[in-house]
Amino acid sequence: MRVEGITLSFGGVRALNDISFEIKEHEILAIIGPNGAGKSSMLNVINGFYHPQEGTVAFKGKERKQMRPHEAAKQGIARTFQNIALFKGMSTLDNIMTGRVLKMKRNFLWQALYWGPALKEEIENREFCEKVIDFLEIQAIRKTPVGRLPYGLQKRVELGRALAAEPELLLLDEPMAGMNVEEKEDMCRFILDVNDEFGTTIALIEHDMGVVMDISDRVVVLDYGRKIADGTPDAVRANQDVINSYLGVSHDQMAAQ
Amino acid sequence: MIYREAGQFKSSYGADQAIFPIRQDRIALVILLALAVVAVPLFAAPYWLETILVPFLVFSMAAIGLNLLTGYCGQLSLGTGGFMACGAFFAYKLSTAFPELHIVLVFLLSGLGTAFVGILFGIPSLRIKGFYLAVATLAAQFFLVWMFNKFPWWNNYSPSGVISAPPRALFGDIYLTGIQATPEIKYSFLLVFVAVMALVAKNLTRSRIGRTWMAIRDMDIAAEIIGIRPLVAKLSAFAISSFYIGISGALWAFIYTGSVEALAFDINRSFQVLFMIIIGGLGSILGSFLGAAFIVLLPILLSNAPTALGLEISVELISHMEFMIFGALIIFFLIVEPHGLARLWQIGKEKLRLWPFPY
């Protein structure tokens, strides 16, 4: 996955300014930066929700034209949202099953019968969803409407829905926002396991620097719509621009200077 | 105590996904169907069949159709009456142009025709949502009824503008429509037909297509990002919903009233069906039946209640009281459970499972 020279503006506001970076296969890439730096806009560009005025997005070596989000989904890009976007009226299981829509091919006449090939397909996909449910340890809530679940579990169900689509590239928009330490640890474990077991490439936005530096292979730093650093966590941590604009310095260091 | 599911283990996903996963429910359903199929036609008076159960079933069909669109896919529509008119007039034209065509086929084909009209009038839903869409579907309501009124071709140039269902046999000399049709036949046919169509609707809602509808209803942006095409999901909901509503219109004209004019399907009909699904429960097939029962049966019950209780009240007062009590009951049920009778039923079942030891 490559993005090249992306510029995106809303009216007079430049949200993204000539941004290029690469997401390599099987890696975990973190995008960080202060509020309003354009991180979420970047994800929205990648999955086809925003159309940049300039620049190109290439996925799996193929440059792509303007596309709708559902076409990006077809290519194997799934994502979760900063503020949870689950289907509130449906159960956990149904939400995760909805992640499988692109894998189910029988037309609606078969579905109307709910028998033969359609039933077989339904059960095969159910089996896959049960694997996701086991993986995320949410067996107990599979029949609960997601509107009733606590925040941490909702985030987990949303990850499950994205995983059910068997994506090649998974975009996570602040997967750990608003979680307590335990929930964060669980979420980190899931992200690393997903990356390990399924070989999924992951791009995530996160504000918790401890988490970012721990789990990511590479970090891209955005500030005011520009890329100011790109490299391994250690390199980024040592980068003076990043320290100035985002990480900040502790009082001891300030005193030392 | 009797309503327990302890000891009922499911060992396959198929069993877990059944419509009625609890054994007691299945037994109750079989008993209910047996009663409806065998006992009711044998013992109920023809008046009951013709003026209460037949319209109840016809309205249930329309309510299922609208529920698929509004309750499951979240697209508010006020065009129900117009689509019912479509079904009725399509069926009339079909069965008079091709008298040898089997009547069930006529119903299905008229539903299919209505589905196309539904797709056409569903196109605005790709751009507008909610109340604005409801206003856009009003166009369908007024345009369709106007069209069937305006062009006499639709009623085969009958001077009164009324279409009368031609006599058609279900098989042999068992007539389903026309004057030779008995209430028992009408009722039995409708019961089977509506039950099968309800099963089909239930199947649709619990498989892929139903999930795409609900996803669009609950969060259309997220739905698009996991690969659902809003165009396909919304228009398929309009098509299948109109299919059901069209058939219900055909059933109305051919079986319930026997003769009908376009004005019978005015905006009031649309509201009536909309109220049914709101009171019955949005996003529930059972709710469609409960809502239809509430709207169709309750007024009849209310107007007959004083006489049955032996009270001497003037007819005028009864009709006034009917409206007042009916309105009060609607408000009562909406306050008690805004999600409709179906949710009330579900809560009742959940309580009953634990009764008498809720903790």
Coordinates of C-alpha atoms in Angstrom, one line a residue:
Chain A
M1 CA 0.0 0.0 0.0
R2 CA 1.4 3.4 -1.0
V3 CA 0.1 6.9 -0.8
E4 CA 1.8 9.5 -2.9
G5 CA 1.6 13.2 -2.6
I6 CA -1.9 13.3 -1.1
T7 CA -3.4 16.7 -0.8
L8 CA -6.9 17.1 0.6
S9 CA -8.7 20.3 1.3
F10 CA -12.2 21.2 2.6
G11 CA -12.9 24.5 1.1
G12 CA -10.0 26.7 2.2
V13 CA -8.8 24.3 4.9
R14 CA -5.9 22.1 3.9
A15 CA -6.4 18.9 5.9
L16 CA -3.6 17.0 4.2
N17 CA -0.7 18.5 2.4
D18 CA 1.5 16.5 0.0
I19 CA 1.7 13.4 2.2
S20 CA 3.5 10.2 1.0
F21 CA 4.2 7.1 2.9
E22 CA 4.1 3.4 2.5
I23 CA 2.4 0.6 4.5
K24 CA 4.4 -2.5 4.0
E25 CA 2.9 -6.0 4.0
H26 CA 2.3 -7.6 7.4
E27 CA 3.6 -4.6 9.4
I28 CA 1.8 -2.6 12.1
L29 CA 2.0 1.1 11.2
A30 CA 1.0 3.7 13.6
I31 CA -0.1 7.2 12.5
I32 CA 0.3 9.7 15.3
G33 CA 0.1 13.4 15.7
P34 CA -1.7 16.2 17.6
N35 CA -5.5 16.7 17.3
G36 CA -6.5 18.0 13.9
A37 CA -3.3 16.8 12.3
G38 CA -5.2 14.9 9.6
K39 CA -4.8 11.4 10.9
S40 CA -8.5 10.4 10.5
S41 CA -8.7 12.2 7.2
M42 CA -5.7 10.1 6.0
L43 CA -7.6 6.8 6.9
N44 CA -10.7 8.2 5.2
V45 CA -8.6 8.8 2.1
I46 CA -7.2 5.2 2.2
N47 CA -10.6 3.6 2.3
G48 CA -12.2 5.7 -0.3
F49 CA -14.4 7.9 1.9
Y50 CA -12.7 11.1 1.0
H51 CA -11.3 11.8 -2.4
P52 CA -8.0 13.8 -2.4
Q53 CA -7.6 16.6 -4.8
E54 CA -4.1 15.6 -5.7
G55 CA -2.0 12.5 -5.2
T56 CA -2.5 8.8 -5.8
V57 CA -3.3 5.8 -3.6
A58 CA -1.9 2.5 -4.8
F59 CA -3.0 -0.7 -3.1
K60 CA -1.2 -4.0 -3.8
G61 CA 0.9 -2.3 -6.5
K62 CA -2.1 -1.1 -8.4
E63 CA -2.9 2.6 -8.6
R64 CA -6.6 3.2 -8.1
K65 CA -9.1 5.6 -9.4
Q66 CA -11.6 7.4 -7.4
M67 CA -13.7 4.8 -5.6
R68 CA -16.5 4.3 -3.2
P69 CA -15.9 2.8 0.2
H70 CA -17.6 -0.5 -0.7
E71 CA -15.2 -0.9 -3.5
A72 CA -12.3 -0.5 -1.2
A73 CA -13.9 -3.1 1.0
K74 CA -14.0 -5.5 -1.9
Q75 CA -10.3 -5.0 -2.4
G76 CA -9.7 -6.1 1.2
I77 CA -9.6 -3.0 3.3
A78 CA -11.6 -3.0 6.5
R79 CA -11.7 -0.4 9.3
T80 CA -13.0 0.5 12.7
F81 CA -14.1 4.0 13.8
Q82 CA -13.1 6.5 16.3
N83 CA -16.6 6.8 17.7
I84 CA -18.1 3.4 17.5
A85 CA -20.1 2.7 14.4
L86 CA -21.8 -0.5 15.2
F87 CA -25.3 -1.5 14.0
K88 CA -27.1 -0.8 17.3
G89 CA -30.3 -2.7 16.7
M90 CA -28.5 -6.0 15.8
S91 CA -26.9 -8.6 18.1
T92 CA -23.2 -9.1 18.4
L93 CA -23.4 -12.1 16.1
D94 CA -25.4 -10.3 13.5
N95 CA -23.0 -7.4 13.5
I96 CA -20.1 -9.8 12.9
M97 CA -22.1 -11.7 10.3
T98 CA -22.6 -8.4 8.5
G99 CA -18.8 -8.2 8.1
R100 CA -19.2 -11.3 5.9
V101 CA -21.5 -9.8 3.4
L102 CA -18.9 -9.8 0.7
K103 CA -18.2 -13.5 1.3
M104 CA -21.8 -14.6 0.8
K105 CA -22.8 -15.0 -2.8
R106 CA -26.2 -16.7 -2.9
N107 CA -28.9 -14.5 -4.4
F108 CA -32.0 -13.5 -2.5
L109 CA -34.3 -16.1 -3.9
W110 CA -32.1 -18.8 -2.2
Q111 CA -32.1 -16.7 0.9
A112 CA -35.8 -16.5 0.9
L113 CA -35.9 -20.3 1.0
Y114 CA -33.2 -20.5 3.7
W115 CA -32.6 -24.0 2.6
G116 CA -30.0 -26.0 0.6
P117 CA -27.1 -23.9 -0.6
A118 CA -28.2 -20.8 1.2
L119 CA -28.4 -22.6 4.5
K120 CA -25.1 -24.2 3.9
E121 CA -23.5 -20.8 3.1
E122 CA -25.1 -19.3 6.2
I123 CA -23.7 -22.0 8.4
E124 CA -20.2 -21.9 6.9
N125 CA -20.1 -18.2 7.5
R126 CA -21.5 -18.6 11.0
E127 CA -18.6 -21.0 11.7
F128 CA -16.1 -18.4 10.6
C129 CA -17.8 -15.8 12.8
E130 CA -17.7 -18.1 15.7
K131 CA -13.9 -18.4 15.2
V132 CA -13.7 -14.6 15.4
I133 CA -15.9 -14.6 18.5
D134 CA -13.7 -17.2 20.1
F135 CA -10.6 -15.2 19.2
L136 CA -11.9 -12.0 20.7
E137 CA -13.3 -13.9 23.7
I138 CA -16.9 -12.5 23.4
Q139 CA -18.8 -15.8 23.4
A140 CA -21.0 -14.8 26.2
I141 CA -22.5 -11.8 24.4
R142 CA -23.1 -13.2 21.0
K143 CA -26.8 -12.8 21.2
T144 CA -26.9 -9.5 23.1
P145 CA -27.9 -6.4 21.1
V146 CA -24.8 -4.3 20.9
G147 CA -26.6 -1.2 22.1
R148 CA -26.6 -2.7 25.5
L149 CA -22.9 -3.5 25.7
P150 CA -20.3 -1.5 27.6
Y151 CA -17.9 0.6 25.6
G152 CA -14.9 -1.7 25.8
L153 CA -16.9 -4.6 24.5
Q154 CA -18.4 -2.5 21.7
K155 CA -14.9 -1.7 20.5
R156 CA -14.1 -5.4 20.5
V157 CA -17.2 -6.2 18.5
E158 CA -16.3 -3.6 16.0
L159 CA -12.9 -5.1 15.6
G160 CA -14.6 -8.5 15.2
R161 CA -16.8 -7.1 12.4
A162 CA -13.8 -5.8 10.6
L163 CA -12.0 -9.1 11.1
A164 CA -14.9 -11.1 9.8
A165 CA -14.3 -9.6 6.4
E166 CA -10.8 -11.3 6.3
P167 CA -9.2 -8.0 5.4
E168 CA -5.6 -7.7 4.0
L169 CA -5.3 -4.2 5.4
L170 CA -7.0 -3.3 8.6
L171 CA -7.4 0.4 9.6
L172 CA -8.0 1.1 13.2
D173 CA -9.0 4.6 14.2
E174 CA -8.1 5.0 17.9
P175 CA -8.9 1.4 18.9
M176 CA -8.0 2.1 22.5
A177 CA -9.6 5.5 23.1
G178 CA -11.4 5.7 26.4
M179 CA -10.3 2.3 27.7
N180 CA -8.9 1.4 31.0
V181 CA -5.5 -0.2 31.3
E182 CA -6.8 -3.8 31.3
E183 CA -8.9 -3.2 28.3
K184 CA -6.0 -1.6 26.5
E185 CA -3.8 -4.6 27.2
D186 CA -6.5 -6.9 25.9
M187 CA -6.8 -4.8 22.7
C188 CA -3.1 -4.7 22.2
R189 CA -2.9 -8.5 22.5
F190 CA -5.7 -8.8 19.9
I191 CA -4.0 -6.5 17.5
L192 CA -0.7 -8.3 17.8
D193 CA -2.4 -11.7 17.5
V194 CA -4.3 -10.6 14.4
N195 CA -1.1 -9.4 12.8
D196 CA 0.6 -12.6 13.8
E197 CA -2.0 -15.3 13.1
F198 CA -3.7 -13.9 10.0
G199 CA -0.7 -11.9 8.6
T200 CA -3.0 -8.8 8.4
T201 CA -1.4 -5.5 7.7
I202 CA -2.5 -3.0 10.2
A203 CA -2.5 0.8 10.2
L204 CA -3.7 2.4 13.4
I205 CA -4.2 5.8 14.9
E206 CA -3.5 6.0 18.6
H207 CA -2.8 8.7 21.2
D208 CA -1.3 6.4 23.9
M209 CA 2.4 6.7 23.2
G210 CA 3.3 3.7 25.4
V211 CA 1.0 1.5 23.2
V212 CA 2.2 3.0 20.0
M213 CA 5.9 2.6 20.7
D214 CA 5.3 -1.0 22.0
I215 CA 3.3 -2.6 19.3
S216 CA 4.1 -0.8 16.0
D217 CA 6.8 -1.6 13.6
R218 CA 6.9 1.8 12.1
V219 CA 5.4 5.2 13.0
V220 CA 4.3 8.1 10.8
V221 CA 3.9 11.5 12.5
L222 CA 1.6 14.1 11.0
D223 CA 1.2 17.7 12.1
Y224 CA -1.0 20.3 10.5
G225 CA -1.6 18.1 7.5
R226 CA 2.1 17.5 6.9
K227 CA 4.3 14.5 7.5
I228 CA 7.1 15.4 9.8
A229 CA 8.6 12.0 10.5
D230 CA 8.5 8.4 9.4
G231 CA 10.5 5.6 10.8
T232 CA 10.9 3.0 13.6
P233 CA 9.5 3.9 17.0
D234 CA 13.0 4.6 18.4
A235 CA 14.0 6.9 15.5
V236 CA 10.7 8.8 15.8
R237 CA 11.1 9.2 19.5
A238 CA 14.5 10.7 19.0
N239 CA 13.4 13.0 16.2
Q240 CA 13.6 16.6 17.4
D241 CA 10.6 17.8 15.2
V242 CA 8.4 15.2 16.7
I243 CA 9.4 16.1 20.2
N244 CA 8.8 19.8 19.6
S245 CA 5.4 19.4 17.9
Y246 CA 3.9 16.4 19.7
L247 CA 5.7 14.4 22.3
G248 CA 7.0 17.3 24.2
V249 CA 9.8 17.3 26.7
S250 CA 9.8 16.5 30.4
H251 CA 10.7 19.2 32.9
D252 CA 14.1 17.7 33.7
Q253 CA 15.2 17.9 30.1
M254 CA 14.0 21.4 29.8
A255 CA 16.0 22.3 32.8
A256 CA 19.1 20.6 31.4
Q257 CA 18.8 22.6 28.2
Chain B
M1 CA -42.9 -23.0 35.0
I2 CA -43.9 -24.8 31.9
Y3 CA -42.1 -22.3 29.6
R4 CA -38.6 -23.4 30.3
E5 CA -35.8 -24.1 27.9
A6 CA -33.5 -25.8 30.4
G7 CA -32.2 -29.1 29.0
Q8 CA -32.7 -28.0 25.4
F9 CA -29.2 -28.0 24.0
K10 CA -28.3 -27.0 20.5
S11 CA -25.5 -29.0 18.9
S12 CA -25.4 -27.4 15.5
Y13 CA -25.4 -23.8 14.2
G14 CA -28.5 -24.8 12.1
A15 CA -30.5 -25.6 15.2
D16 CA -29.3 -22.4 16.9
Q17 CA -30.4 -20.3 14.0
A18 CA -33.9 -21.7 13.8
I19 CA -36.8 -19.2 13.8
F20 CA -38.3 -20.8 16.9
P21 CA -35.3 -22.2 18.9
I22 CA -37.4 -23.0 22.0
R23 CA -39.4 -26.2 21.8
Q24 CA -42.5 -24.8 23.6
D25 CA -42.7 -22.0 21.0
R26 CA -42.7 -24.6 18.2
I27 CA -45.5 -26.6 19.9
A28 CA -47.5 -23.4 20.4
L29 CA -47.1 -22.5 16.8
V30 CA -48.2 -25.9 15.6
I31 CA -51.3 -25.7 17.8
L32 CA -52.1 -22.1 16.6
L33 CA -51.8 -23.1 13.0
A34 CA -53.9 -26.2 13.5
L35 CA -56.5 -24.1 15.1
A36 CA -56.4 -21.5 12.4
V37 CA -56.5 -24.1 9.6
V38 CA -59.0 -26.6 10.9
A39 CA -61.1 -25.1 13.7
V40 CA -61.7 -21.6 12.5
P41 CA -63.2 -22.3 9.1
L42 CA -65.4 -25.0 10.7
F43 CA -66.8 -23.1 13.6
A44 CA -66.4 -19.4 12.8
A45 CA -69.4 -17.6 11.4
P46 CA -69.1 -16.4 7.7
Y47 CA -69.4 -12.9 9.0
W48 CA -66.3 -13.3 11.2
L49 CA -64.3 -14.8 8.3
E50 CA -65.3 -12.2 5.7
T51 CA -65.3 -9.0 7.7
I52 CA -62.6 -9.7 10.3
L53 CA -60.2 -12.4 9.5
V54 CA -59.9 -11.8 5.7
P55 CA -59.0 -8.1 6.1
F56 CA -56.8 -8.9 9.0
L57 CA -54.7 -11.3 6.8
V58 CA -54.7 -8.8 3.8
F59 CA -53.5 -6.0 6.1
S60 CA -50.9 -8.3 7.7
M61 CA -49.4 -8.8 4.2
A62 CA -49.2 -5.1 3.6
A63 CA -47.8 -4.5 7.0
I64 CA -45.1 -7.1 6.4
G65 CA -44.2 -5.4 3.2
L66 CA -43.9 -1.9 4.8
N67 CA -42.1 -3.4 7.7
L68 CA -39.4 -4.8 5.4
L69 CA -38.8 -1.3 4.1
T70 CA -39.4 0.9 7.1
G71 CA -38.7 -1.4 10.0
Y72 CA -35.7 -3.3 8.6
C73 CA -34.2 -1.0 6.0
G74 CA -35.1 2.3 7.8
Q75 CA -36.6 4.0 4.7
L76 CA -39.8 5.8 5.7
S77 CA -42.5 5.4 3.1
L78 CA -46.0 6.9 2.7
G79 CA -46.6 5.3 -0.7
T80 CA -48.2 2.1 0.6
G81 CA -51.6 3.0 -0.7
G82 CA -50.3 3.7 -4.1
F83 CA -48.4 0.5 -4.3
M84 CA -51.5 -1.4 -3.1
A85 CA -53.4 0.2 -5.9
C86 CA -50.7 -0.9 -8.3
G87 CA -51.1 -4.5 -7.2
A88 CA -54.9 -4.3 -7.5
F89 CA -55.0 -2.8 -11.0
F90 CA -52.1 -4.9 -12.3
A91 CA -53.9 -8.0 -11.2
Y92 CA -57.1 -6.8 -12.7
K93 CA -55.5 -6.1 -16.1
L94 CA -53.6 -9.3 -16.1
S95 CA -56.5 -11.5 -15.2
T96 CA -58.9 -9.9 -17.7
A97 CA -56.3 -9.9 -20.5
F98 CA -55.3 -13.5 -19.8
P99 CA -58.3 -15.3 -18.3
E100 CA -56.6 -18.6 -18.4
L101 CA -53.7 -17.4 -16.2
H102 CA -53.9 -19.1 -12.8
I103 CA -55.0 -16.7 -10.1
V104 CA -52.1 -17.3 -7.8
L105 CA -49.8 -16.5 -10.7
V106 CA -51.7 -13.3 -11.3
F107 CA -51.1 -12.2 -7.7
L108 CA -47.4 -13.0 -7.9
L109 CA -47.0 -11.2 -11.3
S110 CA -48.8 -8.2 -10.1
G111 CA -46.5 -8.1 -7.1
L112 CA -43.6 -8.3 -9.4
G113 CA -44.9 -5.4 -11.5
T114 CA -45.4 -3.4 -8.3
A115 CA -41.8 -4.2 -7.3
F116 CA -40.6 -2.4 -10.5
V117 CA -42.7 0.6 -9.7
G118 CA -41.3 0.5 -6.1
I119 CA -37.8 0.5 -7.4
L120 CA -38.6 3.5 -9.6
F121 CA -40.1 5.5 -6.7
G122 CA -37.3 4.3 -4.4
I123 CA -34.6 6.0 -6.4
P124 CA -34.9 9.3 -4.4
S125 CA -34.0 7.3 -1.2
L126 CA -30.4 7.2 -2.5
R127 CA -30.2 10.9 -1.9
I128 CA -32.6 11.8 0.9
K129 CA -33.5 10.2 4.2
G130 CA -36.0 10.2 6.9
F131 CA -39.0 12.6 6.8
Y132 CA -37.8 14.1 3.5
L133 CA -37.9 10.7 1.9
A134 CA -41.4 10.2 3.4
V135 CA -42.5 13.3 1.6
A136 CA -40.9 12.1 -1.6
T137 CA -42.8 8.8 -1.4
L138 CA -46.0 10.8 -1.2
A139 CA -45.4 11.5 -4.8
A140 CA -45.8 7.8 -5.5
Q141 CA -49.0 7.8 -3.5
F142 CA -50.7 10.7 -5.3
F143 CA -49.3 9.9 -8.7
L144 CA -50.3 6.3 -8.8
V145 CA -53.8 6.8 -7.5
W146 CA -54.3 9.7 -9.9
M147 CA -53.1 7.6 -12.8
F148 CA -55.4 4.7 -12.1
N149 CA -58.3 7.2 -11.8
K150 CA -57.4 9.2 -14.9
F151 CA -56.9 6.6 -17.5
P152 CA -59.9 4.4 -18.1
W153 CA -57.7 1.8 -19.7
W154 CA -56.8 0.5 -16.2
N155 CA -60.4 -0.3 -15.4
N156 CA -61.3 -1.6 -18.9
Y157 CA -63.4 1.5 -19.6
S158 CA -65.9 0.8 -16.9
P159 CA -68.1 3.9 -16.5
S160 CA -68.0 3.9 -12.8
G161 CA -64.3 3.5 -12.5
V162 CA -64.7 0.5 -10.3
I163 CA -62.9 -2.8 -11.0
S164 CA -64.7 -6.0 -10.1
A165 CA -62.7 -9.2 -9.6
P166 CA -63.6 -11.7 -12.3
P167 CA -64.5 -15.2 -11.0
R168 CA -61.3 -17.3 -11.0
A169 CA -60.9 -20.8 -9.6
L170 CA -58.2 -22.0 -7.3
F171 CA -58.5 -25.4 -8.9
G172 CA -61.4 -27.2 -10.6
D173 CA -64.6 -25.5 -9.6
I174 CA -63.4 -24.2 -6.2
Y175 CA -63.7 -20.5 -6.8
L176 CA -61.4 -18.1 -5.0
T177 CA -62.8 -14.9 -6.4
G178 CA -66.2 -13.8 -7.7
I179 CA -69.6 -14.5 -6.2
Q180 CA -69.2 -18.3 -6.1
A181 CA -66.3 -18.0 -3.7
T182 CA -67.2 -19.0 -0.1
P183 CA -65.7 -17.2 2.9
E184 CA -64.1 -20.5 4.0
I185 CA -62.2 -20.9 0.8
K186 CA -61.1 -17.3 0.8
Y187 CA -59.9 -17.5 4.4
S188 CA -58.1 -20.8 4.0
F189 CA -56.3 -19.6 0.9
L190 CA -55.3 -16.4 2.5
L191 CA -54.1 -18.1 5.6
V192 CA -51.8 -20.4 3.8
F193 CA -50.6 -17.8 1.3
V194 CA -49.9 -15.1 4.0
A195 CA -48.2 -17.7 6.2
V196 CA -45.9 -18.8 3.4
M197 CA -45.1 -15.2 2.5
A198 CA -44.4 -14.4 6.1
L199 CA -42.0 -17.3 6.3
V200 CA -40.2 -16.0 3.2
A201 CA -40.0 -12.6 4.7
K202 CA -38.6 -13.9 8.0
N203 CA -36.0 -15.9 6.0
L204 CA -35.0 -12.8 4.1
T205 CA -34.6 -10.8 7.2
R206 CA -32.4 -13.4 8.9
S207 CA -30.0 -13.9 6.0
R208 CA -27.5 -11.8 4.2
I209 CA -30.0 -9.4 2.5
G210 CA -31.8 -8.7 5.8
R211 CA -28.5 -7.9 7.5
T212 CA -27.6 -5.5 4.8
W213 CA -30.9 -3.7 5.2
M214 CA -30.5 -3.5 9.0
A215 CA -26.9 -2.3 8.5
I216 CA -28.1 0.5 6.3
R217 CA -30.8 1.4 8.8
D218 CA -28.5 1.5 11.8
M219 CA -25.4 3.2 10.4
D220 CA -25.3 3.7 6.6
I221 CA -21.7 4.9 6.6
A222 CA -20.3 1.9 8.4
A223 CA -22.4 -0.3 6.2
E224 CA -20.8 1.1 3.1
I225 CA -17.3 0.7 4.6
I226 CA -17.8 -3.0 5.2
G227 CA -18.8 -3.5 1.6
I228 CA -22.5 -3.0 1.4
R229 CA -23.7 -1.0 -1.6
P230 CA -26.4 1.4 -0.5
L231 CA -27.9 1.5 -3.9
V232 CA -28.5 -2.3 -4.0
A233 CA -29.6 -2.5 -0.4
K234 CA -32.1 0.3 -0.5
L235 CA -33.5 -0.5 -3.9
S236 CA -33.8 -4.2 -3.1
A237 CA -35.7 -3.2 0.1
F238 CA -38.0 -1.1 -2.0
A239 CA -38.5 -3.9 -4.6
I240 CA -39.3 -6.6 -2.1
S241 CA -41.4 -4.4 0.1
S242 CA -43.4 -3.3 -2.9
F243 CA -43.8 -6.9 -4.0
Y244 CA -45.5 -7.7 -0.7
I245 CA -47.6 -4.5 -0.7
G246 CA -48.6 -5.1 -4.4
I247 CA -49.8 -8.6 -3.6
S248 CA -51.7 -7.3 -0.6
G249 CA -53.5 -4.8 -2.9
A250 CA -54.4 -7.5 -5.3
L251 CA -55.7 -9.6 -2.5
W252 CA -57.7 -6.7 -1.2
A253 CA -59.4 -6.1 -4.6
F254 CA -59.9 -9.7 -5.5
I255 CA -60.6 -11.5 -2.3
Y256 CA -61.5 -9.0 0.4
T257 CA -63.8 -6.5 -1.3
G258 CA -64.3 -8.1 -4.7
S259 CA -64.6 -4.7 -6.3
V260 CA -62.7 -1.6 -5.7
E261 CA -61.9 1.8 -7.1
A262 CA -58.6 3.6 -7.0
L263 CA -59.7 6.0 -4.3
A264 CA -59.9 3.1 -1.8
F265 CA -56.1 3.2 -1.8
D266 CA -55.7 6.8 -0.8
I267 CA -53.3 8.3 1.6
N268 CA -55.4 7.1 4.6
R269 CA -54.6 3.5 3.6
S270 CA -50.8 4.4 3.7
F271 CA -51.2 5.9 7.2
Q272 CA -53.2 2.9 8.4
V273 CA -50.5 0.5 7.4
L274 CA -47.8 2.7 8.8
F275 CA -49.6 2.9 12.1
M276 CA -49.9 -0.9 12.1
I277 CA -46.2 -1.4 12.0
I278 CA -45.5 1.4 14.5
I279 CA -47.9 -0.1 17.0
G280 CA -47.0 -3.7 16.1
G281 CA -43.2 -3.1 16.2
L282 CA -40.8 -1.9 13.6
G283 CA -38.4 -4.5 12.4
S284 CA -40.5 -7.5 13.4
I285 CA -42.5 -9.9 11.3
L286 CA -44.6 -10.9 14.3
G287 CA -45.2 -7.2 14.9
S288 CA -46.7 -6.8 11.5
F289 CA -49.4 -9.4 12.4
L290 CA -49.9 -7.9 15.9
G291 CA -50.2 -4.4 14.5
A292 CA -52.7 -5.5 11.8
A293 CA -54.7 -7.3 14.4
F294 CA -54.7 -4.2 16.7
I295 CA -55.9 -1.8 14.0
V296 CA -58.4 -4.2 12.3
L297 CA -59.8 -6.1 15.2
L298 CA -59.9 -3.6 18.0
P299 CA -62.4 -1.2 16.5
I300 CA -64.7 -4.1 15.7
L301 CA -64.3 -5.5 19.2
L302 CA -64.9 -2.1 20.7
S303 CA -68.1 -1.5 18.7
N304 CA -69.5 -4.9 19.7
A305 CA -68.4 -4.8 23.3
P306 CA -71.3 -2.8 24.8
T307 CA -73.9 -5.0 23.1
A308 CA -72.1 -8.1 24.2
L309 CA -72.0 -6.8 27.8
G310 CA -75.7 -6.1 27.6
L311 CA -75.3 -2.3 28.0
E312 CA -78.0 -0.1 26.4
I313 CA -76.0 2.6 24.7
S314 CA -77.1 4.4 21.5
V315 CA -75.2 3.5 18.3
E316 CA -74.0 7.1 18.0
L317 CA -72.4 7.0 21.4
I318 CA -70.8 3.7 20.7
S319 CA -69.1 5.0 17.6
H320 CA -67.8 8.0 19.4
M321 CA -66.6 5.9 22.3
E322 CA -64.9 3.6 19.9
F323 CA -62.8 6.4 18.5
M324 CA -61.9 7.7 22.0
I325 CA -61.0 4.3 23.5
F326 CA -59.1 3.3 20.3
G327 CA -57.0 6.6 20.5
A328 CA -56.4 6.2 24.2
L329 CA -55.2 2.6 23.7
I330 CA -52.8 3.6 21.0
I331 CA -51.3 6.2 23.3
F332 CA -51.2 3.8 26.1
F333 CA -49.4 1.1 24.2
L334 CA -46.9 3.6 22.8
I335 CA -46.1 4.9 26.2
V336 CA -45.8 1.5 27.8
E337 CA -43.6 0.2 25.0
P338 CA -42.5 2.6 22.2
H339 CA -41.0 -0.4 20.3
G340 CA -44.4 -1.9 19.8
L341 CA -46.4 -4.9 20.7
A342 CA -43.8 -7.3 19.4
R343 CA -41.3 -6.0 22.0
L344 CA -44.0 -6.3 24.6
W345 CA -44.5 -9.9 23.6
Q346 CA -40.7 -10.5 23.7
I347 CA -40.4 -9.0 27.2
G348 CA -43.3 -11.1 28.3
K349 CA -41.6 -14.2 27.1
E350 CA -38.3 -13.3 28.7
K351 CA -40.1 -12.8 32.0
L352 CA -42.0 -16.0 31.7
R353 CA -38.8 -18.0 31.2
L354 CA -37.7 -17.0 34.6
W355 CA -41.0 -17.0 36.3
P356 CA -41.6 -17.6 39.2
F357 CA -38.0 -17.2 40.3
P358 CA -36.6 -14.2 38.6
Y359 CA -33.3 -14.2 40.5

